[in-house]
mmCIF file with all atom_site columns, C-alpha atoms in Angstrom:
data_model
loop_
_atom_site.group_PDB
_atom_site.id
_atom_site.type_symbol
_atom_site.label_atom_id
_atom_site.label_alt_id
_atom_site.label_comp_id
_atom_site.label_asym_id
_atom_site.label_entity_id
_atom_site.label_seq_id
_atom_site.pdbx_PDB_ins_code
_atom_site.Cartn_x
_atom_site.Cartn_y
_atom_site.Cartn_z
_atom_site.occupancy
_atom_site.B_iso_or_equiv
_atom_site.pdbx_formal_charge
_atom_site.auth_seq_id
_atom_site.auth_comp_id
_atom_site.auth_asym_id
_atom_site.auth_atom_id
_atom_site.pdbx_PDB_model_num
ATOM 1   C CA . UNK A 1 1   ? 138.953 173.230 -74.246 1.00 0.00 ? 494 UNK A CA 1
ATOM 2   C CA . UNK A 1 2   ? 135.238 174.349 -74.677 1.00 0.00 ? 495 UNK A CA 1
ATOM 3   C CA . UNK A 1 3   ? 133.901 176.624 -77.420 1.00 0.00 ? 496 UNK A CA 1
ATOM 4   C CA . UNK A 1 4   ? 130.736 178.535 -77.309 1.00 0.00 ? 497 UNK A CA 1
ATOM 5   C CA . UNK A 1 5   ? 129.349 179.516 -80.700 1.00 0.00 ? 498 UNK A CA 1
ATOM 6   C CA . UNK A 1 6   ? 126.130 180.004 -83.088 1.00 0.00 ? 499 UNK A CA 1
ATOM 7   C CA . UNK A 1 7   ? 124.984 177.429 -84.343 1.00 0.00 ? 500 UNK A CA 1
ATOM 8   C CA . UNK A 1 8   ? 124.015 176.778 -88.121 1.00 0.00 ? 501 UNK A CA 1
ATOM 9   C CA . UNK A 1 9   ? 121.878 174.290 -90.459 1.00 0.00 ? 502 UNK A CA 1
ATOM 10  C CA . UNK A 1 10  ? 125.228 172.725 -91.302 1.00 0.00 ? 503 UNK A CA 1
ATOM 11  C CA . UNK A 1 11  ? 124.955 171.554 -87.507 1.00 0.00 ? 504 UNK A CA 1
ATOM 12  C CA . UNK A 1 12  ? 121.647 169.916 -87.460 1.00 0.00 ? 505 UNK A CA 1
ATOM 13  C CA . UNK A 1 13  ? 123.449 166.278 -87.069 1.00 0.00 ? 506 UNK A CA 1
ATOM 14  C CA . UNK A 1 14  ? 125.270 167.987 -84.144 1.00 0.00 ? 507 UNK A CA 1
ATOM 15  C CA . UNK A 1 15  ? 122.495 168.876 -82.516 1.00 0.00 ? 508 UNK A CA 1
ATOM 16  C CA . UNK A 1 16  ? 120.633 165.464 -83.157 1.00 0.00 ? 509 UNK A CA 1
ATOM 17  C CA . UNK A 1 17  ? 123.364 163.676 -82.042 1.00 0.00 ? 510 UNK A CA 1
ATOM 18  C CA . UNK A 1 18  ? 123.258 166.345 -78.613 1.00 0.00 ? 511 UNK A CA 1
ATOM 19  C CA . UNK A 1 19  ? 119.503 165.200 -77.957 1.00 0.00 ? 512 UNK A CA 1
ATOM 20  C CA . UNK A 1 20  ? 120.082 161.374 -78.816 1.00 0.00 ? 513 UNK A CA 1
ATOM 21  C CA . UNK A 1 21  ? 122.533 161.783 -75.621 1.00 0.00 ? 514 UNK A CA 1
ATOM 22  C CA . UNK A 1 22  ? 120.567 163.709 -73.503 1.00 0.00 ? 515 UNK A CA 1
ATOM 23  C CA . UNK A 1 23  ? 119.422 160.644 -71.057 1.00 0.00 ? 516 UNK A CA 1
ATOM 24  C CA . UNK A 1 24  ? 115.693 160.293 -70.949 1.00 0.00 ? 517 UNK A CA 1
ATOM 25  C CA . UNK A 1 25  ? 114.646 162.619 -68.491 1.00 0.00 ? 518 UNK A CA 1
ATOM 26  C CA . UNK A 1 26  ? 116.236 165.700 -70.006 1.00 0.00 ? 519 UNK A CA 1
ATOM 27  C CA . UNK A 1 27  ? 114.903 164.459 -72.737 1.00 0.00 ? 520 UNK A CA 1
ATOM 28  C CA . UNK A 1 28  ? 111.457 164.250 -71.729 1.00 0.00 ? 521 UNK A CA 1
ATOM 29  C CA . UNK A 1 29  ? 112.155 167.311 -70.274 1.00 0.00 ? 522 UNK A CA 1
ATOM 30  C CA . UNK A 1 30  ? 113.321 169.244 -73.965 1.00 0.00 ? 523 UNK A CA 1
ATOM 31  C CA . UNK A 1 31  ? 110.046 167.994 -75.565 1.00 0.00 ? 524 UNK A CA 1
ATOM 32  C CA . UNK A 1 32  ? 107.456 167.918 -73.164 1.00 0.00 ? 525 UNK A CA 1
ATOM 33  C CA . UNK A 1 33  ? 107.159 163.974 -73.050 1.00 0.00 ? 526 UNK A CA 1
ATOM 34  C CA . UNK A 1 34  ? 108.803 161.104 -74.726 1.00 0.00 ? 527 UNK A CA 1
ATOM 35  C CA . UNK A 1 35  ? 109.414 161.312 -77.987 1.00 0.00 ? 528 UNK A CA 1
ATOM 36  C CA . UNK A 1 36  ? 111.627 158.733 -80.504 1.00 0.00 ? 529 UNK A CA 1
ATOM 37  C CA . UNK A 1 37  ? 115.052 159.112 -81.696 1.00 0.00 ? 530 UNK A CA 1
ATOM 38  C CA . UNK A 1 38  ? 113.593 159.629 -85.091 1.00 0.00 ? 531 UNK A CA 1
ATOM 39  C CA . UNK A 1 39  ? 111.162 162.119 -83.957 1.00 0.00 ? 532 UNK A CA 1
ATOM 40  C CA . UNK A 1 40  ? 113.894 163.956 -82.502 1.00 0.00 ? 533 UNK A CA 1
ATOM 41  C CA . UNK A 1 41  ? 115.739 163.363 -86.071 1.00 0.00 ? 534 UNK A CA 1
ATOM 42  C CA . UNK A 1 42  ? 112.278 164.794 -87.831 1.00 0.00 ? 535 UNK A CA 1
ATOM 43  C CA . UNK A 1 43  ? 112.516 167.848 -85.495 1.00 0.00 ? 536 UNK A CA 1
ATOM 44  C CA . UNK A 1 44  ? 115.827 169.059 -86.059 1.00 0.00 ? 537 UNK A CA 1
ATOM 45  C CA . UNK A 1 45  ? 115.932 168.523 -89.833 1.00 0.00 ? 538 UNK A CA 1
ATOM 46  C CA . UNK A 1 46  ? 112.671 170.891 -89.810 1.00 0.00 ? 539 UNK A CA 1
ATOM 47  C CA . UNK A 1 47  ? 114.187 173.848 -87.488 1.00 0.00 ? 540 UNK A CA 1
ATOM 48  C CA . UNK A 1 48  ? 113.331 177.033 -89.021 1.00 0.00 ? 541 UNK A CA 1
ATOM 49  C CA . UNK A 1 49  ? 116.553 178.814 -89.182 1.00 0.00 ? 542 UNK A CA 1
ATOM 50  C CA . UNK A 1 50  ? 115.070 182.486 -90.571 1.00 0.00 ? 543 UNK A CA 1
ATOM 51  C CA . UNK A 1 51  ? 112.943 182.210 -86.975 1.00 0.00 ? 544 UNK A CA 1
ATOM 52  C CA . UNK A 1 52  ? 115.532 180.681 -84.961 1.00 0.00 ? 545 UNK A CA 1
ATOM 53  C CA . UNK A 1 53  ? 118.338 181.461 -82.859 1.00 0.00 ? 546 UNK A CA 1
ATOM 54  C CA . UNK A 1 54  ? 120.778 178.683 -81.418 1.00 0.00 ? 547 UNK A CA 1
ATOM 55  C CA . UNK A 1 55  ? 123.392 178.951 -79.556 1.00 0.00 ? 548 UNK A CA 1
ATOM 56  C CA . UNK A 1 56  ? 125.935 175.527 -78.452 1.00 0.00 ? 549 UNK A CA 1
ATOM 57  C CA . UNK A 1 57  ? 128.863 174.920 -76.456 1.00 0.00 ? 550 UNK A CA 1
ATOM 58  C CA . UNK A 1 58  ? 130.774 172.017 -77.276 1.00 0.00 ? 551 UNK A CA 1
ATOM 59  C CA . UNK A 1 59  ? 133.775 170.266 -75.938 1.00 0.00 ? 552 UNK A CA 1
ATOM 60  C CA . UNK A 1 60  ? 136.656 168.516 -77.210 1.00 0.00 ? 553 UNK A CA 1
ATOM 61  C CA . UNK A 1 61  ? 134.316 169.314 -80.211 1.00 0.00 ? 554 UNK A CA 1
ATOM 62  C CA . UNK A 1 62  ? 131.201 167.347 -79.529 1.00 0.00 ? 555 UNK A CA 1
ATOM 63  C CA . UNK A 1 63  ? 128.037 169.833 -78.934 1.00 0.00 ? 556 UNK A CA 1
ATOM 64  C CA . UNK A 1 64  ? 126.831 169.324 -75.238 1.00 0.00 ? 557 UNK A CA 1
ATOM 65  C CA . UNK A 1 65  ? 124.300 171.365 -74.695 1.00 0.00 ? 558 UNK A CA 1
ATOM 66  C CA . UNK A 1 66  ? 122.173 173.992 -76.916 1.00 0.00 ? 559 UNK A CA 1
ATOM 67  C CA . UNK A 1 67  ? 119.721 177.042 -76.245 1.00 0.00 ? 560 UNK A CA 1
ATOM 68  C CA . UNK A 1 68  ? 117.297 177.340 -79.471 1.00 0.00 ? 561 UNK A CA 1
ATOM 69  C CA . UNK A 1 69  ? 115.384 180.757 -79.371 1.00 0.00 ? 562 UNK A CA 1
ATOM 70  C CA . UNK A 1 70  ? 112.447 180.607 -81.876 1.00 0.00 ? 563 UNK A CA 1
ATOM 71  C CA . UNK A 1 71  ? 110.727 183.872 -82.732 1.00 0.00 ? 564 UNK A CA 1
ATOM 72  C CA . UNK A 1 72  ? 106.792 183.470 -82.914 1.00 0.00 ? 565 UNK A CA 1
ATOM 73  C CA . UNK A 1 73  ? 104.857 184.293 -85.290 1.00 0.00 ? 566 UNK A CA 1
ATOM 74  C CA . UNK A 1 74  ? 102.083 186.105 -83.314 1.00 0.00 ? 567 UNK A CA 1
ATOM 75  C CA . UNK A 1 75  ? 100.227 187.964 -86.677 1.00 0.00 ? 568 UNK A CA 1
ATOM 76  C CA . UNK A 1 76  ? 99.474  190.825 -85.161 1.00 0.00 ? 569 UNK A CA 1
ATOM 77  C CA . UNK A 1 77  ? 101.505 194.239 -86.411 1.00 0.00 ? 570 UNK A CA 1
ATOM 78  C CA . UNK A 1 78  ? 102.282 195.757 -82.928 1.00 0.00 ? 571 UNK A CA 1
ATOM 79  C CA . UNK A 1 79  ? 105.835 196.299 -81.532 1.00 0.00 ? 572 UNK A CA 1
ATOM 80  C CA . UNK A 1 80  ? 106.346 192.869 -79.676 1.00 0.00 ? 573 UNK A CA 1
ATOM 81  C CA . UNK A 1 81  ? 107.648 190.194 -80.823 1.00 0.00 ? 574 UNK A CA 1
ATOM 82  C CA . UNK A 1 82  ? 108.213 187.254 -78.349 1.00 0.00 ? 575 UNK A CA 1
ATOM 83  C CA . UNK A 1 83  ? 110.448 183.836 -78.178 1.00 0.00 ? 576 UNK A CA 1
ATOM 84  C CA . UNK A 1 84  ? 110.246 180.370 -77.101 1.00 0.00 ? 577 UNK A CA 1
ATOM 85  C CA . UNK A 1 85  ? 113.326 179.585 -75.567 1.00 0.00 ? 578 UNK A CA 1
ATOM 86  C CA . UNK A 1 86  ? 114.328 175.968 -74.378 1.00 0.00 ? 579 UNK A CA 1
ATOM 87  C CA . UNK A 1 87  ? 117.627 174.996 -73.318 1.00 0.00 ? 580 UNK A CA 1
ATOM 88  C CA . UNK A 1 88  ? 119.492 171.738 -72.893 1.00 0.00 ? 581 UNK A CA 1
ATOM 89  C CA . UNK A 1 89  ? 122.428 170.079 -70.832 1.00 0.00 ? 582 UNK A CA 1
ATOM 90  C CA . UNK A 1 90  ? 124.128 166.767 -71.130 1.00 0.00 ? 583 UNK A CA 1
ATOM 91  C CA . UNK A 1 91  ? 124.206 165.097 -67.682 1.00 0.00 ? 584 UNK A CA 1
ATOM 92  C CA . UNK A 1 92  ? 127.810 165.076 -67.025 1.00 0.00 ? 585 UNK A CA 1
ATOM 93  C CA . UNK A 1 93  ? 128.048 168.591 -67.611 1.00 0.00 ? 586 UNK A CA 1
ATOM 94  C CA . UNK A 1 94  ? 124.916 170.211 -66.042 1.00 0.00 ? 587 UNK A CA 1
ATOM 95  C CA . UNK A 1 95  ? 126.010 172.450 -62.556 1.00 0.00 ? 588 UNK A CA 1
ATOM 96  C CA . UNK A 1 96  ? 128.489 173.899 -63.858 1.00 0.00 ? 589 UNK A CA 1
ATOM 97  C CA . UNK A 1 97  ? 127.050 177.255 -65.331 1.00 0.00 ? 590 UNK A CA 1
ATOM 98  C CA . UNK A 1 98  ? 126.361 175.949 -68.686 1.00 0.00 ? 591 UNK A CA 1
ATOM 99  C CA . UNK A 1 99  ? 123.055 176.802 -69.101 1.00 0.00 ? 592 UNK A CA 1
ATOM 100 C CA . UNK A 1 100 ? 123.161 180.221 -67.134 1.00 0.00 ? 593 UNK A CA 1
ATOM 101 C CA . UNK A 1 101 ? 125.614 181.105 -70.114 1.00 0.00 ? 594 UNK A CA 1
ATOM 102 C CA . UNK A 1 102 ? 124.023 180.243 -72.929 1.00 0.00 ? 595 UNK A CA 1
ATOM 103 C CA . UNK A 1 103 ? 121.004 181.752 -71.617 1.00 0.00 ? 596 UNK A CA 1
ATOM 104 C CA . UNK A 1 104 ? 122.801 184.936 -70.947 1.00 0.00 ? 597 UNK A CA 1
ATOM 105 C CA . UNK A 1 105 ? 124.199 184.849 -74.183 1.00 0.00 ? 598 UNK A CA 1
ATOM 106 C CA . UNK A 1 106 ? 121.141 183.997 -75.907 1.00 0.00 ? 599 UNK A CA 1
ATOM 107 C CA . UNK A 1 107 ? 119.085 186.361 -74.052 1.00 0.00 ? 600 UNK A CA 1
ATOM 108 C CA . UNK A 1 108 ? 121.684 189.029 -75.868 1.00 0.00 ? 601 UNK A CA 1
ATOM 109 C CA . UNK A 1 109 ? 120.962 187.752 -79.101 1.00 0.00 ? 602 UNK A CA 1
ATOM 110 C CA . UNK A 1 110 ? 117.110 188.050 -78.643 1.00 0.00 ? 603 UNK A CA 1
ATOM 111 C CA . UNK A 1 111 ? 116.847 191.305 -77.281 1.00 0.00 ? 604 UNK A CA 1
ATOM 112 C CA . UNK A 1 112 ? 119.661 192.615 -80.720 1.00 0.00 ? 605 UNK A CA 1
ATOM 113 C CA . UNK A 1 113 ? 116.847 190.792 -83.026 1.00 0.00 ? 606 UNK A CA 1
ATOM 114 C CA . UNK A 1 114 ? 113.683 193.046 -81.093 1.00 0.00 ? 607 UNK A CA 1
ATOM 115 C CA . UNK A 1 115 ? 112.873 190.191 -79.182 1.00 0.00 ? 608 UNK A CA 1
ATOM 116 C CA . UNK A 1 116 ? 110.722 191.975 -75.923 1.00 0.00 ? 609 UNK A CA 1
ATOM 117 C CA . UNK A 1 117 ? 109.799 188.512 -74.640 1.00 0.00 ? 610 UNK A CA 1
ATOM 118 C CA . UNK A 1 118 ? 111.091 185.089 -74.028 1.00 0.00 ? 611 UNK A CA 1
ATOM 119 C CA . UNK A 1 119 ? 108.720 182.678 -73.196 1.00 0.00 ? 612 UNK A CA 1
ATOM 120 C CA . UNK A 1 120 ? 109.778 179.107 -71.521 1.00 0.00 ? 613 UNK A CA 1
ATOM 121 C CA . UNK A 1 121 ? 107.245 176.353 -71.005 1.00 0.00 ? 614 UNK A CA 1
ATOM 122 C CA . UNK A 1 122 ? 108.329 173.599 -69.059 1.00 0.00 ? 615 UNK A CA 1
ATOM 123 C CA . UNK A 1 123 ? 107.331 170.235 -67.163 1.00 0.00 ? 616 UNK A CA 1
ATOM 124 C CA . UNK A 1 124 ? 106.595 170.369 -63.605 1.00 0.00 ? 617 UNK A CA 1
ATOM 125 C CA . UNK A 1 125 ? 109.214 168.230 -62.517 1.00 0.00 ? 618 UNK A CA 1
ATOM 126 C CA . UNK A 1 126 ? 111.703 170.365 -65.184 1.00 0.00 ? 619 UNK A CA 1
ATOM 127 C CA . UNK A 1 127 ? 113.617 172.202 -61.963 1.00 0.00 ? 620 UNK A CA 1
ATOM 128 C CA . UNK A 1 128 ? 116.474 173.346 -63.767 1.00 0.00 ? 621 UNK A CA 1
ATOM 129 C CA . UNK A 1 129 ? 114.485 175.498 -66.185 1.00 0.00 ? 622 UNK A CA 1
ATOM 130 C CA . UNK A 1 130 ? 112.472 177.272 -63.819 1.00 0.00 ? 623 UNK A CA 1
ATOM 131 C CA . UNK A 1 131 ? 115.849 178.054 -61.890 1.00 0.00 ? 624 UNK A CA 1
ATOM 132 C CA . UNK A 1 132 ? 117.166 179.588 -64.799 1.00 0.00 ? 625 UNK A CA 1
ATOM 133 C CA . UNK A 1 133 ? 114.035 181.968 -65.142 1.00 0.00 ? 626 UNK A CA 1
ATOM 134 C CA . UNK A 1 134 ? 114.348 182.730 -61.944 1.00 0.00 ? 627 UNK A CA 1
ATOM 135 C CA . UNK A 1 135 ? 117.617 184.011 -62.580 1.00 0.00 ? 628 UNK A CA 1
ATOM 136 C CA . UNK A 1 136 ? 116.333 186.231 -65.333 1.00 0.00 ? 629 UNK A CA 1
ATOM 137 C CA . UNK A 1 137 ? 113.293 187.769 -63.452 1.00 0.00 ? 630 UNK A CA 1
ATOM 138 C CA . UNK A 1 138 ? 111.006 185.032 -65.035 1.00 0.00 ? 631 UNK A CA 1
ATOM 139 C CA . UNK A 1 139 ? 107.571 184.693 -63.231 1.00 0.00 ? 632 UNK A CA 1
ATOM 140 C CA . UNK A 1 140 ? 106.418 181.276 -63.372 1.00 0.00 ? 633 UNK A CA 1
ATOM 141 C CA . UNK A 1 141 ? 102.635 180.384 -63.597 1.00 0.00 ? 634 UNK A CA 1
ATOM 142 C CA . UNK A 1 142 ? 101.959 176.541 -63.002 1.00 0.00 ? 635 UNK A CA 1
ATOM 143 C CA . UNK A 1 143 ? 99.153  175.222 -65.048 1.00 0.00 ? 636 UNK A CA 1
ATOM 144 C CA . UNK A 1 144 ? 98.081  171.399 -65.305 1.00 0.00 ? 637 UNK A CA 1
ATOM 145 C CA . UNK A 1 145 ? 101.546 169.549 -64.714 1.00 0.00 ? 638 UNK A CA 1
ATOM 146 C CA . UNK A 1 146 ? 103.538 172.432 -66.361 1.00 0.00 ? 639 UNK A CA 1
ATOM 147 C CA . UNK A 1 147 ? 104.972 175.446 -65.917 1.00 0.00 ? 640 UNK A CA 1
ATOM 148 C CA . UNK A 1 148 ? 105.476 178.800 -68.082 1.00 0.00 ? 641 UNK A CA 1
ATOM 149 C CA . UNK A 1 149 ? 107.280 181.292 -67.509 1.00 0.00 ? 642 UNK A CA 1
ATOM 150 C CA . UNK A 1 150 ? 108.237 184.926 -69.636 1.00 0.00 ? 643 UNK A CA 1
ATOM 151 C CA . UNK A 1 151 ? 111.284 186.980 -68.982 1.00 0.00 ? 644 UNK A CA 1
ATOM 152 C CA . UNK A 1 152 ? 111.149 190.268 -70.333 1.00 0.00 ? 645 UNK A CA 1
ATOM 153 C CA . UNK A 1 153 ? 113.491 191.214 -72.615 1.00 0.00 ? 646 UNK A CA 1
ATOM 154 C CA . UNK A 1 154 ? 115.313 194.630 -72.266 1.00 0.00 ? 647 UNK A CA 1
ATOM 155 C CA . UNK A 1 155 ? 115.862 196.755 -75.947 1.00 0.00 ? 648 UNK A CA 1
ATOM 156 C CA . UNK A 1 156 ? 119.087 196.428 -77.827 1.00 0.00 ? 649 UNK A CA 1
ATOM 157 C CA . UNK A 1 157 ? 121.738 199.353 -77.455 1.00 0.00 ? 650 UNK A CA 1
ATOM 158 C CA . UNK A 1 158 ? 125.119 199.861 -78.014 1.00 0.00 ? 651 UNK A CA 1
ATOM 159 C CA . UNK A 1 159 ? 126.592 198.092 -75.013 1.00 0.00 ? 652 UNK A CA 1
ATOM 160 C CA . UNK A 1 160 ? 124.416 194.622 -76.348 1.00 0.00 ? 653 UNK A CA 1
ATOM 161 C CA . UNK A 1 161 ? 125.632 195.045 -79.836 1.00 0.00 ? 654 UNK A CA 1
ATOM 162 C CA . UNK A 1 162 ? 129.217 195.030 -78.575 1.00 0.00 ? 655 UNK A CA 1
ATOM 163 C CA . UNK A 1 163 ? 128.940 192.088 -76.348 1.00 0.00 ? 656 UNK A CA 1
ATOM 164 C CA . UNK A 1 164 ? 127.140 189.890 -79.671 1.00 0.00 ? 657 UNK A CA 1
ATOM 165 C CA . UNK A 1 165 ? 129.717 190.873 -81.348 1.00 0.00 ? 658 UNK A CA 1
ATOM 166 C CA . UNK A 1 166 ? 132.773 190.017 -78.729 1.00 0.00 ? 659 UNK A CA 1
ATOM 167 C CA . UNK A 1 167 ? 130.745 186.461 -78.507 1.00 0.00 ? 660 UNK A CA 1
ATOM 168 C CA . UNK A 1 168 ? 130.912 186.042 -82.028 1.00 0.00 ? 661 UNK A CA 1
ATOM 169 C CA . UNK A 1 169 ? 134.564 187.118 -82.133 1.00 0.00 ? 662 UNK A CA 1
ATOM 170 C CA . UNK A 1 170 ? 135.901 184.354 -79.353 1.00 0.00 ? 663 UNK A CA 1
ATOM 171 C CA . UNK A 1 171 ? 134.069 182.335 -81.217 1.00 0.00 ? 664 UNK A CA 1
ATOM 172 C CA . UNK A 1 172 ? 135.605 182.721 -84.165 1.00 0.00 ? 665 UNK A CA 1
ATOM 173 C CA . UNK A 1 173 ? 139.087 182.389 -82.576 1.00 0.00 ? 666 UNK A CA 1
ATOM 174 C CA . UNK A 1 174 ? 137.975 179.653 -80.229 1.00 0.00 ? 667 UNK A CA 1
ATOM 175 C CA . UNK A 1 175 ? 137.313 177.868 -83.988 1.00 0.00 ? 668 UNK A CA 1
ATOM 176 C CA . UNK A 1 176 ? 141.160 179.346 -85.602 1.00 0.00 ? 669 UNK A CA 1
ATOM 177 C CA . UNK A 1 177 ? 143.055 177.645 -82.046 1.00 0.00 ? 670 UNK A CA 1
ATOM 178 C CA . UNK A 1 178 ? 141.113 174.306 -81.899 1.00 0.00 ? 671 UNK A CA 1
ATOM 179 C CA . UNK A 1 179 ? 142.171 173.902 -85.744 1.00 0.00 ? 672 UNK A CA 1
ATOM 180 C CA . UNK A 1 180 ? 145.474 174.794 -85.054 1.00 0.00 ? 673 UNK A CA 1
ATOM 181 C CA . UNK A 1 181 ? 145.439 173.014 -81.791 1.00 0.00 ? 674 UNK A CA 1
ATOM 182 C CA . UNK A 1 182 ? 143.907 169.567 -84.111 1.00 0.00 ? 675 UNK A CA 1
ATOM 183 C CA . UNK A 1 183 ? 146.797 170.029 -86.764 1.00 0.00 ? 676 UNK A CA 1
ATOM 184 C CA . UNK A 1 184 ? 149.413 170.399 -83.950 1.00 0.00 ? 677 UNK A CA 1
ATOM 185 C CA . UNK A 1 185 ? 147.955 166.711 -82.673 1.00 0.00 ? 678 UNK A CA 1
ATOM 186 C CA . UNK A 1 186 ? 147.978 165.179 -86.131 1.00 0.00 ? 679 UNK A CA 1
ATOM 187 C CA . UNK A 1 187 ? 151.594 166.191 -87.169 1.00 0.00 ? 680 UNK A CA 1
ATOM 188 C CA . UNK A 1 188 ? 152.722 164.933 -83.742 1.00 0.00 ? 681 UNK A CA 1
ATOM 189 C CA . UNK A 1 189 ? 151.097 162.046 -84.150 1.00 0.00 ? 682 UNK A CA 1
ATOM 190 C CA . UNK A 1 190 ? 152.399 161.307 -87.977 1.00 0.00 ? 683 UNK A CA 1
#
């Protein structure tokens, strides 16, 4: 059973523990190079979660892949605000749709938060991402061994408000039947 929820500091180890598996491609790919598994430790413990937005599906319980959306800070006073959005798969699960639904859910969340741009930056070799902008209308622009690529983000309204809130609400019983579903197991198993 897979569960697709928002994901909060209480599940920083989670999502360590969803890069450390990430073989070292996709990993390369996440951060733009190679980085160590305490870097990637460093990283997650410092997520801003006031500016950021993530989003994981896990199954059987273990988080296999994440979207983080990251609001920037761009000082300026006018009506757009933009995101950095990056977006990660564990190998045995990647084709499947996975990442096309976290992005489409994620892409909800930013535009109910005023987000009017997402902004993905991306290796060259990073095919996958620039697929999934693709998807979304993204234009890339290829610059020195990477690509970047913004997807306009359409204002919230009452349809987008609804469908956050119907993703938060399977969440929330996804969570209720895979406790139930646990306990079942364990007084089975006793």
């Amino acid at each position: 059973m897979h569960l697709i929820r928002k994901l909060r500091p209480s599940d920083t180890e989670l999502l360590i523990g969803h890069y450390l598996r990430l073989d070292s491609e996709d990993l390369q790919c996440r951060f733009a190079g190679y980085v160590s598994p305490e870097r990637v430790s460093e990283y997650c413990r410092q997520i801003d979660w006031a500016r950021t937005d993530a989003i994981g599906w896990f199954e059987e319980g273990e988080l296999i892949a994440a979207t983080e959306l990251v609001r920037l800070d761009t000082g300026n006073q006018t009506e757009t605000l933009t995101a950095e959005l990056a977006v990660t798969v564990e190998k045995p699960f990647q084709d499947r749709g996975t990442g096309t639904e976290l992005f489409r859910r994620i892409l909800t969340v930013a535009r109910n938060r005023g987000v009017t741009g997402i902004v993905m930056r991306c290796l060259l070799e990073n095919r996958r991402m620039q697929t999934l902008a693709k998807k979304y209308d993204g234009k890339l622009l290829f610059l020195d061994g990477e690509v970047e690529s913004e997807v306009r983000v359409a204002r919230a309204d009452g349809l987008s408000l609804l469908q956050e809130a119907m993703d938060d609400g399977f969440a929330i019983f996804g969570l209720i039947a895979e406790q139930w579903t646990s306990k079942k197991r364990n007084d089975r198993a006793a």
